[in-house]
PDB file of C-alpha atoms in Angstrom:
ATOM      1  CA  UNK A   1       0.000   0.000   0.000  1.00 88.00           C
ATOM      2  CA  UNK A   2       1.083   3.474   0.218  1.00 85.00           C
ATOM      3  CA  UNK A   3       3.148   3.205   3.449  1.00 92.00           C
ATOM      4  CA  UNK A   4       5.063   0.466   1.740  1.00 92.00           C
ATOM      5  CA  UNK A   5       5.400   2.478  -1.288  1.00 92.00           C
ATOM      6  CA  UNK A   6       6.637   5.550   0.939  1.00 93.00           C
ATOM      7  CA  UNK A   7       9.631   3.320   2.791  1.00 94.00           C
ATOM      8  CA  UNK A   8      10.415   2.086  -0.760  1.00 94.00           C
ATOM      9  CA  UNK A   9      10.898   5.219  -2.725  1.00 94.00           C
ATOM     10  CA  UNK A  10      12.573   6.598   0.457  1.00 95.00           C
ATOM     11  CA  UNK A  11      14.763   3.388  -0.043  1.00 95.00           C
ATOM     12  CA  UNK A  12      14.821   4.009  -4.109  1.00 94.00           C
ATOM     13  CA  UNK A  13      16.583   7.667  -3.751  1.00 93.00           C
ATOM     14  CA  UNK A  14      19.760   5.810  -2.072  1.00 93.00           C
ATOM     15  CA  UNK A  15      19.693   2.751  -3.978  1.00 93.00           C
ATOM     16  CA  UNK A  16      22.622   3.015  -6.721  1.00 93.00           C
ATOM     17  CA  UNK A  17      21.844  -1.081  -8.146  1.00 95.00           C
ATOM     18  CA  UNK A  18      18.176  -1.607  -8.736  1.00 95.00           C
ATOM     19  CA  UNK A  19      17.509  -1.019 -12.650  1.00 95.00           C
ATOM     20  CA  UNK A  20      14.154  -2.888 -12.770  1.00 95.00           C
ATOM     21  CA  UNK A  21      11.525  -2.147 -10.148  1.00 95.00           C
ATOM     22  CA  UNK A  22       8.426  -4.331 -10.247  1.00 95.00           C
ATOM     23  CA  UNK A  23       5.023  -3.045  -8.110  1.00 93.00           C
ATOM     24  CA  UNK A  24       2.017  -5.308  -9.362  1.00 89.00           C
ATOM     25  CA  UNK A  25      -1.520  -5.016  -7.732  1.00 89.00           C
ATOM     26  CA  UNK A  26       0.382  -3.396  -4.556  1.00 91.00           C
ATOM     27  CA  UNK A  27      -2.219  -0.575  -4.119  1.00 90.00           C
ATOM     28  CA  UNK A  28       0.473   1.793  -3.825  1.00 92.00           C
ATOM     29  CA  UNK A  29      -2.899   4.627  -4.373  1.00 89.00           C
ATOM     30  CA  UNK A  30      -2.004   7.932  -5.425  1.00 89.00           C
ATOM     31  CA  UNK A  31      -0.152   8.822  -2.718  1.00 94.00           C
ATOM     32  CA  UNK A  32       2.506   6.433  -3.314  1.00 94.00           C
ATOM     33  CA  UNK A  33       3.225   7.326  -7.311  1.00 92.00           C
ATOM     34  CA  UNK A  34       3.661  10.588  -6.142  1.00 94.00           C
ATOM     35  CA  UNK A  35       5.966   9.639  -3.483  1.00 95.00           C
ATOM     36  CA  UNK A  36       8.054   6.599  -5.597  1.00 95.00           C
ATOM     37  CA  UNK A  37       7.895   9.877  -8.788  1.00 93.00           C
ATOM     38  CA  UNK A  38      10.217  11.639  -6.393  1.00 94.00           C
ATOM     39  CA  UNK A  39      12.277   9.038  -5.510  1.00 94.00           C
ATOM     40  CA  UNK A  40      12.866   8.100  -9.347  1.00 92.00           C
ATOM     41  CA  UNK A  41      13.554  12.082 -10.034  1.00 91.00           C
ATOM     42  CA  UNK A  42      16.636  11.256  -7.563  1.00 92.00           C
ATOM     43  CA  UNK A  43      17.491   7.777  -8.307  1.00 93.00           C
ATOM     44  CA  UNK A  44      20.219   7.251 -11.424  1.00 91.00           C
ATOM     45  CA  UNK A  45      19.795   3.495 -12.131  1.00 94.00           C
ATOM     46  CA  UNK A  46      16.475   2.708 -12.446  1.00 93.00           C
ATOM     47  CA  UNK A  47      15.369   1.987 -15.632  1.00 90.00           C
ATOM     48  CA  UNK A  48      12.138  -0.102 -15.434  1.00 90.00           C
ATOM     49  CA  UNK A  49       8.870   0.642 -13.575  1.00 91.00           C
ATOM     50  CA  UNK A  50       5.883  -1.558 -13.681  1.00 91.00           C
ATOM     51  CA  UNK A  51       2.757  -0.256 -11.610  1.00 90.00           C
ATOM     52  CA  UNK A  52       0.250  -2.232 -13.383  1.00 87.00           C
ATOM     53  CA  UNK A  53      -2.722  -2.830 -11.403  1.00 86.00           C
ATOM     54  CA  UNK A  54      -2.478  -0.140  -8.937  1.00 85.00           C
ATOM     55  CA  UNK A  55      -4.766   2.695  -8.374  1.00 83.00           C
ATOM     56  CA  UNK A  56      -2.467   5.722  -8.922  1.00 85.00           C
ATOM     57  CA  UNK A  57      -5.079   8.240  -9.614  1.00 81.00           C
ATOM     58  CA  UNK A  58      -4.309  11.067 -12.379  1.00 79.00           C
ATOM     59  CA  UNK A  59      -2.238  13.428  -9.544  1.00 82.00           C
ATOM     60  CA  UNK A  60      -0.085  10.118  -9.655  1.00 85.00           C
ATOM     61  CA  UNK A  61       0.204   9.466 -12.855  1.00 82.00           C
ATOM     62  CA  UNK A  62       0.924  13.278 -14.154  1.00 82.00           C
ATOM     63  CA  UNK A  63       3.740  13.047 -11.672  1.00 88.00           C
ATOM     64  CA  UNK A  64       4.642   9.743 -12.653  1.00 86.00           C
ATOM     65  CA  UNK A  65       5.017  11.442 -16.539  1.00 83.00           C
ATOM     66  CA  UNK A  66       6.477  14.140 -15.613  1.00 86.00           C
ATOM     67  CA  UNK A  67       9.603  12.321 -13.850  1.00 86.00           C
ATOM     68  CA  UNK A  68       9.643   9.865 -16.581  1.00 82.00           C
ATOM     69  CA  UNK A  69       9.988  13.027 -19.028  1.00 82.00           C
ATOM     70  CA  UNK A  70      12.913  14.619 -17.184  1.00 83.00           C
ATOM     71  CA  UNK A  71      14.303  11.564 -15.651  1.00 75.00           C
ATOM     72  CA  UNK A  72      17.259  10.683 -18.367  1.00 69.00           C
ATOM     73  CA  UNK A  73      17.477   7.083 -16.925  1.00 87.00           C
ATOM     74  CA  UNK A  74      13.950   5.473 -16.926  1.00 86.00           C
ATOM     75  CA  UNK A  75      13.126   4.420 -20.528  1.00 83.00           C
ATOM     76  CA  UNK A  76      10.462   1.901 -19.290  1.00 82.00           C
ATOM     77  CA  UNK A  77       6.948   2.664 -17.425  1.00 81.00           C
ATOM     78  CA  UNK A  78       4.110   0.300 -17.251  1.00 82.00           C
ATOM     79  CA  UNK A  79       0.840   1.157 -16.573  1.00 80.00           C
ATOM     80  CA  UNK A  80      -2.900  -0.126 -17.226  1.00 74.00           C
ATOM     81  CA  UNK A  81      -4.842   2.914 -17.783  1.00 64.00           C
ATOM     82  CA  UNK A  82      -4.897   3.705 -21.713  1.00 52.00           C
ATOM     83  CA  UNK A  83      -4.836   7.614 -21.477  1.00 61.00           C
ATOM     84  CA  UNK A  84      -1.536   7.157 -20.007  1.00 67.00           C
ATOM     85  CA  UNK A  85      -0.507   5.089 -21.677  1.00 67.00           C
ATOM     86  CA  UNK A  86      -0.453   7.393 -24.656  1.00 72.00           C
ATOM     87  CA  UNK A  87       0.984  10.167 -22.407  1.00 72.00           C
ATOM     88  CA  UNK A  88       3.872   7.836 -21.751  1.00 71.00           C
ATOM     89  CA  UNK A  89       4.894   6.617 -25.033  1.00 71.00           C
ATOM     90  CA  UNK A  90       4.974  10.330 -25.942  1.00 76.00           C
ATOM     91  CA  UNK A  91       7.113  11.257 -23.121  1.00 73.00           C
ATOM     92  CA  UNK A  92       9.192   7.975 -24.130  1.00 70.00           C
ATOM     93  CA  UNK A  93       9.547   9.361 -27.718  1.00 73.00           C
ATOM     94  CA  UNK A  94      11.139  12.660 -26.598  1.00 76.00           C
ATOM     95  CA  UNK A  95      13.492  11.176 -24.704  1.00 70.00           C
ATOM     96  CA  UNK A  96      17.188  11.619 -26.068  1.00 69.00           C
ATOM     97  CA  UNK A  97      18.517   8.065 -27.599  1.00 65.00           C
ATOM     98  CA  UNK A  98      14.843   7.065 -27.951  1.00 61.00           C
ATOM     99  CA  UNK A  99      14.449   3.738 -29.799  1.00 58.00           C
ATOM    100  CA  UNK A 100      11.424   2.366 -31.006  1.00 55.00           C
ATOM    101  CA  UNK A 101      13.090  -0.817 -30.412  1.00 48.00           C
ATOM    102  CA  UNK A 102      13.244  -0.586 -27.005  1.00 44.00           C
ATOM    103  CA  UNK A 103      10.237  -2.670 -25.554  1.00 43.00           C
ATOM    104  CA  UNK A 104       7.892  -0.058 -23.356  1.00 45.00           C
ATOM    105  CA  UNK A 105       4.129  -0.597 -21.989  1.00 47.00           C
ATOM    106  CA  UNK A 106       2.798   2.203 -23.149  1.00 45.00           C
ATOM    107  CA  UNK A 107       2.251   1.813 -27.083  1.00 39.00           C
TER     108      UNK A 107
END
């Protein structure tokens, strides 16, 4: 849930090994994405997120984009709402040394 999600992302800022990061049906909430968004702003080795199944709400998931978009180091963000979806593959595209060859939920 959220509290997990809150020691993790706390844990996620320090972390210099994780690349791939793997949250199904947690319920992480809103609260969380926003939280584990800040941590990834911070962290420099993750490069995989999957928060299928989780209620992140759209405050989440804007933050979620937006640390995805200036966030050199994630290239992967998985998701099962279809509006963001789209917003992620877009931020995905922008992204310096974008590849459409690099496998990404989001198209």
């Amino acid at each position: 849930g959220p509290d997990g999600a809150s020691k993790l992302a706390a844990a996620l800022e320090k972390n210099s090994t994780l690349t791939t990061l793997i949250l199904l049906c947690t319920s992480i909430g809103e609260e969380g994405a926003t939280k584990l968004a800040a941590a990834i702003e911070k962290n420099s080795t993750l490069t995989t997120l999957d928060l299928r199944y989780n209620n992140i709400g759209l405050d989440g998931a804007s933050k979620l984009v937006t640390a995805l978009e200036t966030k050199s180091t994630l290239t992967t963000l998985s998701v099962t709402n279809t509006a963001l979806q789209k917003r992620i593959s877009t931020a995905l595209r922008a992204k310096p040394g974008y590849s459409p060859r690099r496998h990404h939920k989001g198209e």
